mmCIF file of C-alpha atoms in Angstrom:
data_model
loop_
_atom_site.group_PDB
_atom_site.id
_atom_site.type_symbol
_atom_site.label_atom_id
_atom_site.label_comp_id
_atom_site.label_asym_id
_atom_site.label_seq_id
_atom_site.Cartn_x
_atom_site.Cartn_y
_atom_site.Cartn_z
ATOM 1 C CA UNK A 12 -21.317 -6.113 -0.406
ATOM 2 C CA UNK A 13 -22.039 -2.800 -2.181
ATOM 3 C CA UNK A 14 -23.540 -2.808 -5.019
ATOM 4 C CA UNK A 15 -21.080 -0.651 -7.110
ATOM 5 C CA UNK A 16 -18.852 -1.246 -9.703
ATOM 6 C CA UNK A 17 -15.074 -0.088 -10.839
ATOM 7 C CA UNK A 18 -14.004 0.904 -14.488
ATOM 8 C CA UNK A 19 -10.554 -1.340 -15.036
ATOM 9 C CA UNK A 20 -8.533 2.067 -15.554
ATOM 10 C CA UNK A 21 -10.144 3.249 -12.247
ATOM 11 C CA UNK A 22 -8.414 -0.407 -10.467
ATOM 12 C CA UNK A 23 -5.348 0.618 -11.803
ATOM 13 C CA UNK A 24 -5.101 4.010 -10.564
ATOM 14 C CA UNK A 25 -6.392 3.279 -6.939
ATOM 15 C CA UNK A 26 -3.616 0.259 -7.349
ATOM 16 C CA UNK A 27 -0.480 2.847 -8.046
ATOM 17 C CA UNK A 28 -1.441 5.175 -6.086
ATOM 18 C CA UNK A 29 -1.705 2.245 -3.021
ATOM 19 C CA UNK A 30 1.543 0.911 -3.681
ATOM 20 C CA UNK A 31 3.269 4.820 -4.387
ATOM 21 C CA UNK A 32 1.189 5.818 -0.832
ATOM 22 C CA UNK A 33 4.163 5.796 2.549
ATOM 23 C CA UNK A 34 6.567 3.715 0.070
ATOM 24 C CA UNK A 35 7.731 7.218 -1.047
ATOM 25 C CA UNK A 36 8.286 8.161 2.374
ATOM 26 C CA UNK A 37 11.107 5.997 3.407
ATOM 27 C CA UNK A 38 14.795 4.660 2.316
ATOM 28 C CA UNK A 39 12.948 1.512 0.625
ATOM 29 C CA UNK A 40 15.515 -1.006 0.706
ATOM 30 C CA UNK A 41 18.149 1.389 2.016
ATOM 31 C CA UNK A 42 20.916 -0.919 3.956
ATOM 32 C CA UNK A 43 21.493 -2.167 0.027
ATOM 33 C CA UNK A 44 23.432 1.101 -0.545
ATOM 34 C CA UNK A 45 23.574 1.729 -4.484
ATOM 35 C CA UNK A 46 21.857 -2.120 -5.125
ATOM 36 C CA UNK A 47 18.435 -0.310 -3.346
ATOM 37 C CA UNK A 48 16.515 0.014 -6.591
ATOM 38 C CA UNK A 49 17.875 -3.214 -8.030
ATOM 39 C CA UNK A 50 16.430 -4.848 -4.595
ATOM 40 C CA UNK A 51 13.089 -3.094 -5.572
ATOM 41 C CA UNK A 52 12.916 -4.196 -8.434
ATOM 42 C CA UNK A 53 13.547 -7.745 -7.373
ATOM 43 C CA UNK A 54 10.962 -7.637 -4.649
ATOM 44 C CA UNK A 55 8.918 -6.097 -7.307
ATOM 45 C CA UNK A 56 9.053 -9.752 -8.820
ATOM 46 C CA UNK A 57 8.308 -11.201 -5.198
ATOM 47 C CA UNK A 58 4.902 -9.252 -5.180
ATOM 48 C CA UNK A 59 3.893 -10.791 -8.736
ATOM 49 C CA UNK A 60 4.083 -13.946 -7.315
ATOM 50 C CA UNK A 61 2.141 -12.744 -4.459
ATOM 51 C CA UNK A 62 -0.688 -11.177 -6.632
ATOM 52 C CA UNK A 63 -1.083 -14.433 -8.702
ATOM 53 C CA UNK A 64 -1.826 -16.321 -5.396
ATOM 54 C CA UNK A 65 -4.270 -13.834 -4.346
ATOM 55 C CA UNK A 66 -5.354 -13.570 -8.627
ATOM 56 C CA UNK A 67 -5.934 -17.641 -8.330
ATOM 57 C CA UNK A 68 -8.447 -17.296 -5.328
ATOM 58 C CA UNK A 69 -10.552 -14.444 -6.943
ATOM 59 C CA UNK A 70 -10.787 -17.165 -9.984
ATOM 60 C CA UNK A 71 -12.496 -19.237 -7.821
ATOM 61 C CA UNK A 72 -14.545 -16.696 -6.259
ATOM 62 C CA UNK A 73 -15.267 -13.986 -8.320
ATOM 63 C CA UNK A 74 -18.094 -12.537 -7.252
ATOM 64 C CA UNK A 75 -17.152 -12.561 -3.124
ATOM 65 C CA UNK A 76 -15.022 -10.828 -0.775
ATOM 66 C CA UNK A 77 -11.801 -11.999 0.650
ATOM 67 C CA UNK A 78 -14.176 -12.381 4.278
ATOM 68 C CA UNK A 79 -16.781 -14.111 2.072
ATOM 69 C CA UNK A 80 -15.137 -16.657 0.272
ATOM 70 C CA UNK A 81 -12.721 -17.867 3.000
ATOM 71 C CA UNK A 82 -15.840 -19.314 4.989
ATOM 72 C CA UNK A 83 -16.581 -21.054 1.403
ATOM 73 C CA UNK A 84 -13.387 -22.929 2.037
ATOM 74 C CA UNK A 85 -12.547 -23.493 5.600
ATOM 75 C CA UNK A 86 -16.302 -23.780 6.665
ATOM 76 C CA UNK A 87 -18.537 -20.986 8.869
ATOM 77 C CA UNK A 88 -16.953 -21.140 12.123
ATOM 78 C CA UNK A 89 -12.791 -21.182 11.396
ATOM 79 C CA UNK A 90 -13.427 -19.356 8.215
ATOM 80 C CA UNK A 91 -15.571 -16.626 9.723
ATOM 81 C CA UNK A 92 -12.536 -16.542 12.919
ATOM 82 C CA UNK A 93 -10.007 -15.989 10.183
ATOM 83 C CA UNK A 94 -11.937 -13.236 8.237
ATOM 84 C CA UNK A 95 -12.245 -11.801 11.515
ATOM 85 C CA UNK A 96 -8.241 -11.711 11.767
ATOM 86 C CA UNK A 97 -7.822 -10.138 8.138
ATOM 87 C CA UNK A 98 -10.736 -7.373 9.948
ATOM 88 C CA UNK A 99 -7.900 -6.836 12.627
ATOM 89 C CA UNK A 100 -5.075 -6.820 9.646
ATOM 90 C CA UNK A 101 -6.445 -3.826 8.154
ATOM 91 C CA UNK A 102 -7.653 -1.928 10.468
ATOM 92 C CA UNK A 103 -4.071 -2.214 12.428
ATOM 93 C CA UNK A 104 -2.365 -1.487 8.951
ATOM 94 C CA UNK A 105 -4.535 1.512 8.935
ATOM 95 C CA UNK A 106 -3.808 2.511 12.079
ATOM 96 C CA UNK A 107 0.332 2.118 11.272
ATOM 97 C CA UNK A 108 -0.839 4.752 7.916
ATOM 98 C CA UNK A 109 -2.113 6.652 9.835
ATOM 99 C CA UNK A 110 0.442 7.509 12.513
ATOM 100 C CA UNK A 111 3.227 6.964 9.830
ATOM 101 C CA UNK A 112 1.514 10.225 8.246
ATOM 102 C CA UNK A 113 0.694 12.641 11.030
ATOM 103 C CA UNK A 114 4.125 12.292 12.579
ATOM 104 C CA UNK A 115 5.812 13.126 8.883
ATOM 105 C CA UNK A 116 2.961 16.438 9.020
ATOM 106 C CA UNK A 117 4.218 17.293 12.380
ATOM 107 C CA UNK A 118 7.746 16.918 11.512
ATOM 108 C CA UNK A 119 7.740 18.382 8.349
ATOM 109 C CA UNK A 120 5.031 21.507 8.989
ATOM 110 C CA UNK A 121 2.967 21.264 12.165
ATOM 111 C CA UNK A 122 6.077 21.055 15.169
ATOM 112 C CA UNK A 123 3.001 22.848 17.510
ATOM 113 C CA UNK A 124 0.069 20.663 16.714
ATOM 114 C CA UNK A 125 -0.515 17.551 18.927
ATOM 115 C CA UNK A 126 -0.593 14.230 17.126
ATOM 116 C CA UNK A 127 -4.043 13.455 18.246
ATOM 117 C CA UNK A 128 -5.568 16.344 16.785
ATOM 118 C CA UNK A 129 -3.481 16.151 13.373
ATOM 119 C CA UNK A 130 -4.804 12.068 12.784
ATOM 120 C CA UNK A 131 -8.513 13.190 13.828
ATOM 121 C CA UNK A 132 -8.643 15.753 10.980
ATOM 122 C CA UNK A 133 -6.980 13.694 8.373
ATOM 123 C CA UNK A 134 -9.330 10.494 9.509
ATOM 124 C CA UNK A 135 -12.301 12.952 9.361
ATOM 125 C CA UNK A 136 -11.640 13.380 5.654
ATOM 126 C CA UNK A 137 -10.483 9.680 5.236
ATOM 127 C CA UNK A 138 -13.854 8.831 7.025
ATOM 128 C CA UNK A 139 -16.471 11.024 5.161
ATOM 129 C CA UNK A 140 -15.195 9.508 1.617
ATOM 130 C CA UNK A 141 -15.458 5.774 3.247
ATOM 131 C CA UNK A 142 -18.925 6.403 3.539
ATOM 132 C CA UNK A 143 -19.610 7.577 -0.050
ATOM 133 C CA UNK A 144 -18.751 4.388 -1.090
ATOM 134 C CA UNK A 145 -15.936 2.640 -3.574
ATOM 135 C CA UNK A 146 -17.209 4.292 -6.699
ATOM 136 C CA UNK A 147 -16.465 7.996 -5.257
ATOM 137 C CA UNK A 148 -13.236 6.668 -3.576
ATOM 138 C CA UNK A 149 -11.805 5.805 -7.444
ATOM 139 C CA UNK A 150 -12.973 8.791 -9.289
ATOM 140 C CA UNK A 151 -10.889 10.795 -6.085
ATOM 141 C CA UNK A 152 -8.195 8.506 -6.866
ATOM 142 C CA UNK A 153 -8.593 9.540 -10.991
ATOM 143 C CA UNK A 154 -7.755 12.893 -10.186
ATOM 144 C CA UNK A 155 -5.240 12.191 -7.673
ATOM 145 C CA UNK A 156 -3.647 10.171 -10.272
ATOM 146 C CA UNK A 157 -2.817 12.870 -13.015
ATOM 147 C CA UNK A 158 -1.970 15.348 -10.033
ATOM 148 C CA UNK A 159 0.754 12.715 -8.491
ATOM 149 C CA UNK A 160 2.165 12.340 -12.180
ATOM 150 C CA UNK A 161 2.198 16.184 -13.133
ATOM 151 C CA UNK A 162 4.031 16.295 -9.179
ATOM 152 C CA UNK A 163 6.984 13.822 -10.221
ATOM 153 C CA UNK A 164 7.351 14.579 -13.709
ATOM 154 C CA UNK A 165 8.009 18.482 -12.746
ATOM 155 C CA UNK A 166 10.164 17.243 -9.672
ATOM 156 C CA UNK A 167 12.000 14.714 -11.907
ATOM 157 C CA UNK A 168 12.693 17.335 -14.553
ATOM 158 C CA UNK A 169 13.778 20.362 -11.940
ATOM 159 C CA UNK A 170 16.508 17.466 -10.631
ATOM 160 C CA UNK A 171 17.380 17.006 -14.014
ATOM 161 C CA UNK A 172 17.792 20.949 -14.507
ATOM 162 C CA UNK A 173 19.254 21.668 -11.379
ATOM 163 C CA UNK A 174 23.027 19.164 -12.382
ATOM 164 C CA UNK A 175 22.420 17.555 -8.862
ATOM 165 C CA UNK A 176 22.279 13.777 -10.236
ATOM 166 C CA UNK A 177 25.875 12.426 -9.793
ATOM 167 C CA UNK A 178 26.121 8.703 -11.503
ATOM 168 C CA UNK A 179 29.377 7.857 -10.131
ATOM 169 C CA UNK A 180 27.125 7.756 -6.810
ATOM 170 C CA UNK A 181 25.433 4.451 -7.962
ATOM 171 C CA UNK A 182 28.628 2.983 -8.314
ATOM 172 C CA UNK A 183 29.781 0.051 -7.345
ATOM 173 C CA UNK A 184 26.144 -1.603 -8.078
ATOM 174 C CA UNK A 185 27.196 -4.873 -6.933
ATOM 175 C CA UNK A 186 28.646 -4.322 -3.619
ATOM 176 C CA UNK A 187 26.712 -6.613 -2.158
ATOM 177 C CA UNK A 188 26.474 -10.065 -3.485
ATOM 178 C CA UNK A 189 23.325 -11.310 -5.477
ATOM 179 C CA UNK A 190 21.792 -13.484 -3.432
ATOM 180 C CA UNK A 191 21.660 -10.920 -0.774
ATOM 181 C CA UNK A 192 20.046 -8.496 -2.553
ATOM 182 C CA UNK A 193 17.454 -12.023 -3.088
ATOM 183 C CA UNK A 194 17.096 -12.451 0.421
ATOM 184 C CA UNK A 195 16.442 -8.861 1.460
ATOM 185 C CA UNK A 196 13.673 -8.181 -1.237
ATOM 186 C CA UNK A 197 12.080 -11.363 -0.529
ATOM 187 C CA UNK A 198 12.006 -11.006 2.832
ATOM 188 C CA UNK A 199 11.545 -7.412 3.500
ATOM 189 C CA UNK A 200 10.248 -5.401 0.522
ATOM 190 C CA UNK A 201 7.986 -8.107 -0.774
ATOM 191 C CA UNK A 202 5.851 -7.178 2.225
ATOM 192 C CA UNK A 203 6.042 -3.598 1.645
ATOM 193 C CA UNK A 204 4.460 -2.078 -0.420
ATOM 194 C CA UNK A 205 3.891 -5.360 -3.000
ATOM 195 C CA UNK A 206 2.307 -7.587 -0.759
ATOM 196 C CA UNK A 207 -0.302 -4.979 1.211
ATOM 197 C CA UNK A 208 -1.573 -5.638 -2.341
ATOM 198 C CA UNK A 209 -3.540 -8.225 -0.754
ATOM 199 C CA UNK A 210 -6.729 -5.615 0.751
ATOM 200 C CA UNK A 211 -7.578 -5.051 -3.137
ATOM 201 C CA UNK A 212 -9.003 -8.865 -2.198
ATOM 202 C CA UNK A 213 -11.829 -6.830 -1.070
ATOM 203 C CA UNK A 214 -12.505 -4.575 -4.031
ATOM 204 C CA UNK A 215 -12.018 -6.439 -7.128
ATOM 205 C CA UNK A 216 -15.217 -8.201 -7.305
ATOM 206 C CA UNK A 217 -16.249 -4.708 -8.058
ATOM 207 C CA UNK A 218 -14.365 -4.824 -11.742
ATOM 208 C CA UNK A 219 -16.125 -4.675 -14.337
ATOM 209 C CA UNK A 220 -14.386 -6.595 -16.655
ATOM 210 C CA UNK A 221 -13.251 -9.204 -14.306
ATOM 211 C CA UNK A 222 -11.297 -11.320 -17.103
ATOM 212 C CA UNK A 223 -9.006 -7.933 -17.505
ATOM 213 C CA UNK A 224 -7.430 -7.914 -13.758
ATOM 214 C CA UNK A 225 -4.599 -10.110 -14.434
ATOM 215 C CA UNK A 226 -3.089 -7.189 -16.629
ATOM 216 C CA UNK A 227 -4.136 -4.265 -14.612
ATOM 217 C CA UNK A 228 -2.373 -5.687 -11.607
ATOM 218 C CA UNK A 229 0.736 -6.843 -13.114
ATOM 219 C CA UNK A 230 0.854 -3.676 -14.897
ATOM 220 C CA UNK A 231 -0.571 -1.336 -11.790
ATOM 221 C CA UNK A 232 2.224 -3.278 -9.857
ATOM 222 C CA UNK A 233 5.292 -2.819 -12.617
ATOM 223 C CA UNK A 234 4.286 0.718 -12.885
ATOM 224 C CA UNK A 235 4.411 1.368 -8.937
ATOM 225 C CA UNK A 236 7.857 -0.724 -8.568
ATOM 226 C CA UNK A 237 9.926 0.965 -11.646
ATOM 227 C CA UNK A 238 8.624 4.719 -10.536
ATOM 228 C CA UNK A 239 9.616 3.233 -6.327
ATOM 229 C CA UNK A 240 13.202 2.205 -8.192
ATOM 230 C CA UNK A 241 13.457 4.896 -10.265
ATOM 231 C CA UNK A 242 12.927 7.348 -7.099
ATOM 232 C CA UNK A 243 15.213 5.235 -4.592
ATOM 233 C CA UNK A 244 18.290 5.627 -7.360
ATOM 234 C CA UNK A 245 17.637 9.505 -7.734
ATOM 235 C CA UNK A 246 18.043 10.204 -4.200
ATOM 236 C CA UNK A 247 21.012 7.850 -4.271
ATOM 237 C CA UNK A 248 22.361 9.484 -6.987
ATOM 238 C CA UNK A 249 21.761 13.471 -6.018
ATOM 239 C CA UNK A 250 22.317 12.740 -2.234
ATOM 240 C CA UNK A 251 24.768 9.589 -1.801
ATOM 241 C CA UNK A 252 24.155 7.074 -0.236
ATOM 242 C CA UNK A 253 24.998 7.839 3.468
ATOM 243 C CA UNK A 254 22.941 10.870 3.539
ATOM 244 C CA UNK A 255 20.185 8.468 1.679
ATOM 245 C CA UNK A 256 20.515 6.074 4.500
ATOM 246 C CA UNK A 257 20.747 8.689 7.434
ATOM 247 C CA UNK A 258 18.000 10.942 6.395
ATOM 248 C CA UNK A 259 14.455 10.555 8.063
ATOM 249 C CA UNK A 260 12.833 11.162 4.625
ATOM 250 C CA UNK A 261 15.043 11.160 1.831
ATOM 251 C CA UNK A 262 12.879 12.744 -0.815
ATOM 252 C CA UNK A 263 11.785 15.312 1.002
ATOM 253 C CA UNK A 264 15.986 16.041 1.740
ATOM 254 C CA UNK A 265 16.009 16.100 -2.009
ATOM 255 C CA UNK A 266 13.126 17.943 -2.801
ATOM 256 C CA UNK A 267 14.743 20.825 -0.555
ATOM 257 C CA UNK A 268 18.115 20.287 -2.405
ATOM 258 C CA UNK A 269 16.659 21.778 -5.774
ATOM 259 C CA UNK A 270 18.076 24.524 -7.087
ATOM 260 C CA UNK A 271 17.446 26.075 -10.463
ATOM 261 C CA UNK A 272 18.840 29.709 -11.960
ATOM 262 C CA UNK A 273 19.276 30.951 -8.390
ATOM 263 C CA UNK A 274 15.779 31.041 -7.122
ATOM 264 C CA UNK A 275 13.978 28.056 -7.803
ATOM 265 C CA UNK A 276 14.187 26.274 -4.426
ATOM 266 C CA UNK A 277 12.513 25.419 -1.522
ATOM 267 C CA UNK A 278 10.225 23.376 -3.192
ATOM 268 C CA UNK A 279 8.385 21.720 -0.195
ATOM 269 C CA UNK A 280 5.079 22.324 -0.959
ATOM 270 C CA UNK A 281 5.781 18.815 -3.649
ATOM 271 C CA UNK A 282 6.569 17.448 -0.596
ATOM 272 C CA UNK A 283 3.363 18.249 1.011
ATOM 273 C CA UNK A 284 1.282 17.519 -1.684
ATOM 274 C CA UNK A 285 2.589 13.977 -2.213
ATOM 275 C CA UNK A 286 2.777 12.975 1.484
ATOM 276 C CA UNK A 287 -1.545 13.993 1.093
ATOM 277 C CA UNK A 288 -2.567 12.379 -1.231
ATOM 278 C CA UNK A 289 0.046 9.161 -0.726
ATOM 279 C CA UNK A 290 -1.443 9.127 2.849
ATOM 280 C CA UNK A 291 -4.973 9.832 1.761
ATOM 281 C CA UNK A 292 -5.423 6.829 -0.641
ATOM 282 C CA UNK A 293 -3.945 3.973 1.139
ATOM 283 C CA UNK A 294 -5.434 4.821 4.516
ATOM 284 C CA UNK A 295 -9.411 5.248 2.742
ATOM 285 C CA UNK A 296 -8.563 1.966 0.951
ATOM 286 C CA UNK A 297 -7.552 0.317 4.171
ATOM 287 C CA UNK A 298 -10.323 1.772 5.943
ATOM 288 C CA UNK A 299 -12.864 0.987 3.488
ATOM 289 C CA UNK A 300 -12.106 -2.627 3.163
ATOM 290 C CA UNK A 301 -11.853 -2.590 7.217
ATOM 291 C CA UNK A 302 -15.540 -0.954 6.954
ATOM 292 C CA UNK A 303 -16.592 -3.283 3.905
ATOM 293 C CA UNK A 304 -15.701 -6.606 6.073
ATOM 294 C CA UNK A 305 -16.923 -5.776 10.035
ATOM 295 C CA UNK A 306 -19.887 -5.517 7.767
ATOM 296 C CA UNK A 307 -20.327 -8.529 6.183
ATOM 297 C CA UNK A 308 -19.291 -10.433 9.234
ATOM 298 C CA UNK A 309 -21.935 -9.096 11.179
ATOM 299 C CA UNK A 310 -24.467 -8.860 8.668
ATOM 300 C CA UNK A 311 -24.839 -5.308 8.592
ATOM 301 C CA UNK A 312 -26.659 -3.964 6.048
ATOM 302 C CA UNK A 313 -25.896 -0.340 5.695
ATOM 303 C CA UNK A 314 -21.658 -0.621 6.255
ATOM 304 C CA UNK A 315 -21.471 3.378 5.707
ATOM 305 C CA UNK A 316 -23.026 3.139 9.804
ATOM 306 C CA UNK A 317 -19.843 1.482 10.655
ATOM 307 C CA UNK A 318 -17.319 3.817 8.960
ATOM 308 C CA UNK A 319 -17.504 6.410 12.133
ATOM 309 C CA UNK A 320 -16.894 3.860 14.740
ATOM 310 C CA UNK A 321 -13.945 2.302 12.665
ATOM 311 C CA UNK A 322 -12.533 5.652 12.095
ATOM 312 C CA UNK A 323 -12.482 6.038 16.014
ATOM 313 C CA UNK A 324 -11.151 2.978 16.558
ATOM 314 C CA UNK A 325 -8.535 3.139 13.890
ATOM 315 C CA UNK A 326 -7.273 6.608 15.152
ATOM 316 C CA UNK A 327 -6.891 5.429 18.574
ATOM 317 C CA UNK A 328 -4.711 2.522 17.718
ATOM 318 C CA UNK A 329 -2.990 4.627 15.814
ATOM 319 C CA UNK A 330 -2.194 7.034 18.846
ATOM 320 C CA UNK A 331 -1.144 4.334 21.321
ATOM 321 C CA UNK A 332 0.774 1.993 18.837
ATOM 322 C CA UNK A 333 4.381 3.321 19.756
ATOM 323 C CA UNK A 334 5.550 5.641 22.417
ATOM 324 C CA UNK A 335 7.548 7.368 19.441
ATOM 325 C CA UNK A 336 8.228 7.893 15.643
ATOM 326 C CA UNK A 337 11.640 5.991 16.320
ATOM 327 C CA UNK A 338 9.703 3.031 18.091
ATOM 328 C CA UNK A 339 7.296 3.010 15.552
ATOM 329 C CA UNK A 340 9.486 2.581 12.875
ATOM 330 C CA UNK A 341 11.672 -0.052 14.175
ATOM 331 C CA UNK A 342 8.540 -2.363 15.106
ATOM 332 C CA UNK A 343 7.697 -1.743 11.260
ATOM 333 C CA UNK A 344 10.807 -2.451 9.633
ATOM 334 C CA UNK A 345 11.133 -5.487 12.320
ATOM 335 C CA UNK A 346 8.714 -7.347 13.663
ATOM 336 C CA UNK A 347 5.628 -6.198 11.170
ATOM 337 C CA UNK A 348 7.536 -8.236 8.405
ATOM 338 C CA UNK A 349 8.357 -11.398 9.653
ATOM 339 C CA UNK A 350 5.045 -11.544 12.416
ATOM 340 C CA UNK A 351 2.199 -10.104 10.960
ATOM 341 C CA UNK A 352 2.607 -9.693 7.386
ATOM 342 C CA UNK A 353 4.567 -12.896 6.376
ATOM 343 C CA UNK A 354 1.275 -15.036 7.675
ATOM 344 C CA UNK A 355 -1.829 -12.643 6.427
ATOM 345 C CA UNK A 356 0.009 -12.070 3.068
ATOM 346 C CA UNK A 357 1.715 -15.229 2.271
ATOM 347 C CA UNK A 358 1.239 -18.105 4.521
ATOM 348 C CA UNK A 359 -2.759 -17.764 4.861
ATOM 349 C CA UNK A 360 -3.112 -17.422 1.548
ATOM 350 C CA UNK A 361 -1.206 -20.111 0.180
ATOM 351 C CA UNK A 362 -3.362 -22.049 2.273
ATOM 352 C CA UNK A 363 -6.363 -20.894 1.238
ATOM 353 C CA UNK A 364 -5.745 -21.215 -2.390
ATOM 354 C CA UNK A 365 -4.679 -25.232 -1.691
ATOM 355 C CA UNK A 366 -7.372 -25.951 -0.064
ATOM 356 C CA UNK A 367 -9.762 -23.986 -2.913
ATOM 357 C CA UNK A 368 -7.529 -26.092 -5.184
ATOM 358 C CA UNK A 369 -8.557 -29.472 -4.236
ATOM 359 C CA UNK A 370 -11.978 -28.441 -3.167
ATOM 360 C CA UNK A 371 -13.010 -27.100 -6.312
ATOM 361 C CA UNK A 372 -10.905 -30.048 -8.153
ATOM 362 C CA UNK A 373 -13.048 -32.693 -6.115
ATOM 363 C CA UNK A 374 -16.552 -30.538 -7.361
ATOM 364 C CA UNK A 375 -15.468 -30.763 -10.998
ATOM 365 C CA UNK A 376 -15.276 -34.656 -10.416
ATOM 366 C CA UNK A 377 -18.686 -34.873 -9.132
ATOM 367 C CA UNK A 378 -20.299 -32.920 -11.652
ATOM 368 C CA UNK A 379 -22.737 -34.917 -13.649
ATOM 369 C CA UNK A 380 -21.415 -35.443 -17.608
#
């Protein structure tokens, strides 16, 4: 474990930015028509749940990473097997980031450029900050932060100025029934972007102020999911929802929509801007905590050594994941979910934090009055 540590302002930026990261990208919660930021906001309350689950195991292991503490309760051998699955979680969630980025940059800007060579420059970058280390990953993430901000506010206000937000678009809210809207943002959204909250596992024993993390990620969290809501009804509203629905990114649809006294338009460098640094934070955090745990597991003592070879790896995978955008994002909005994420962010844990339950229940028994 590095021996670093993280102001809790600095949590809550690298938080935000996470959850903001591809989640800006795509129709979140699109097939709900006008309901799509209300299901946001629902599966907003599904990832709470989720980060008090992974809150309650960092209570009983405070000073240890998610690879460290689950061979503390399942024992050497099964616990070090599973640590060795979360390894293979990020890095393949990394690997999705990654792709999910350079085939936006190629076809947004780069048409020319093979794919390859697009995810080997942008993991050079994501690479040479892994092996700086967590502390110069957050202050990146400080600046990002106010850049990001001064990005939407301006794009929020040129929407505003340019009359394009039609209300009567978000109408009827309730076309679909209630507990639909339930099932689809606890069973889809949850996962992403709430529940990916589950790599910060592997940072937060750098906090500082350890007793303040409850509030930073509830509020890191709230602040990602109303801004995600906020965005999803703005492009409802300015582009209806078909065109919403239809559109391969629907901000960056919107973004080119802007119009303001005649010559403000063709805005796509905000585009640009927020697919970098969206892309740039979550795939370093992914890639760091993918770094972080091959080397506790194997007991290496400088992890920075490791950061090339999981770079390669993780740009590879990345590569031969999907034959095509269009395959890539069906596997992701399909069998990701319900496979992959639904056990590493839910069912594992769960586990986990019973067993840490009773385990640490039966020690308080024992101790000596």
């Amino acid at each position: 474990m590095e021996k670093a540590k993280i102001s809790a302002y600095q949590l809550f930026v690298l938080i935000f930015l996470f959850e903001m990261g591809s989640a800006l990208l795509v129709p979140l919660a699109g097939e709900a028509k006008q309901a799509a930021w209300l299901v946001i906001l629902i599966a907003m309350i599904g990832g709470f749940l989720l980060f008090f689950i992974y809150y309650g195991l960092f209570q009983y292991y405070p000073d240890q990473l998610l690879t460290e503490f689950v061979k503390q309760i399942l024992g050497n051998f099964l616990g070090s097997i599973v640590a060795f699955l979360y390894i293979l979680y990020f890095i393949y969630l990394s690997a999705r980031v990654l792709r999910d980025f350079g085939d936006t940059l190629l076809t947004f800007a780069y048409p020319h450029i093979p794919l390859f060579f697009a995810n080997a420059v942008f993991m050079s970058v994501v690479v040479y900050t892994v092996r700086k280390g967590v502390e110069v990953l957050v202050r990146t993430g400080e600046l990002f932060f106010v850049l990001e901000n001064l990005l939407l506010m301006t794009f929020m206000l040129l929407i505003i100025a340019s009359g394009m937000i039609h209300l009567n678009n978000l109408k009827p809210i309730f076309e679909i029934s209630g507990t639909e809207m339930m099932k689809m943002g606890f069973t889809k959204i949850v996962f992403f972007p709430f529940g990916e909250v589950i790599v910060f596992l592997m940072i937060f024993p750098y906090l500082k102020e350890p007793q303040r993390l409850k509030k930073i990620g509830i509020g890191s969290l709230a602040t990602s999911g109303i801004f995600l809501a906020i965005i999803m009804a703005v492009n409802v509203a300015v582009l209806g929802v078909d065109l919403t629905t239809r559109s391969q990114y629907p901000i960056l649809t919107l973004i080119q929509s802007i119009e303001v006294a005649g010559f403000l338009e063709r805005l796509d460098v905000y585009f640009l801007f927020l697919l970098m640094i969206g892309g740039f934070i979550k795939l370093s955090v992914f890639t760091y905590v993918a770094v972080t745990g091959t080397a506790n597991i194997f007991n290496v003592k400088q992890p920075s050594k490791l950061a090339y070879p999981v770079g390669m790896i993780i740009l590879l995978i990345s590569i031969i994941i999907a034959s095509s955008y269009t395959e890539h994002i069906n596997e992701g909005l399909g069998a990701v979910p319900h496979y992959i994420h639904l056990p590493f962010q839910v069912i594992i844990p769960l586990l986990l934090l019973s067993i840490a339950f009773f385990k640490n229940r039966k020690k308080g028994r024992q101790a000596p009055k």
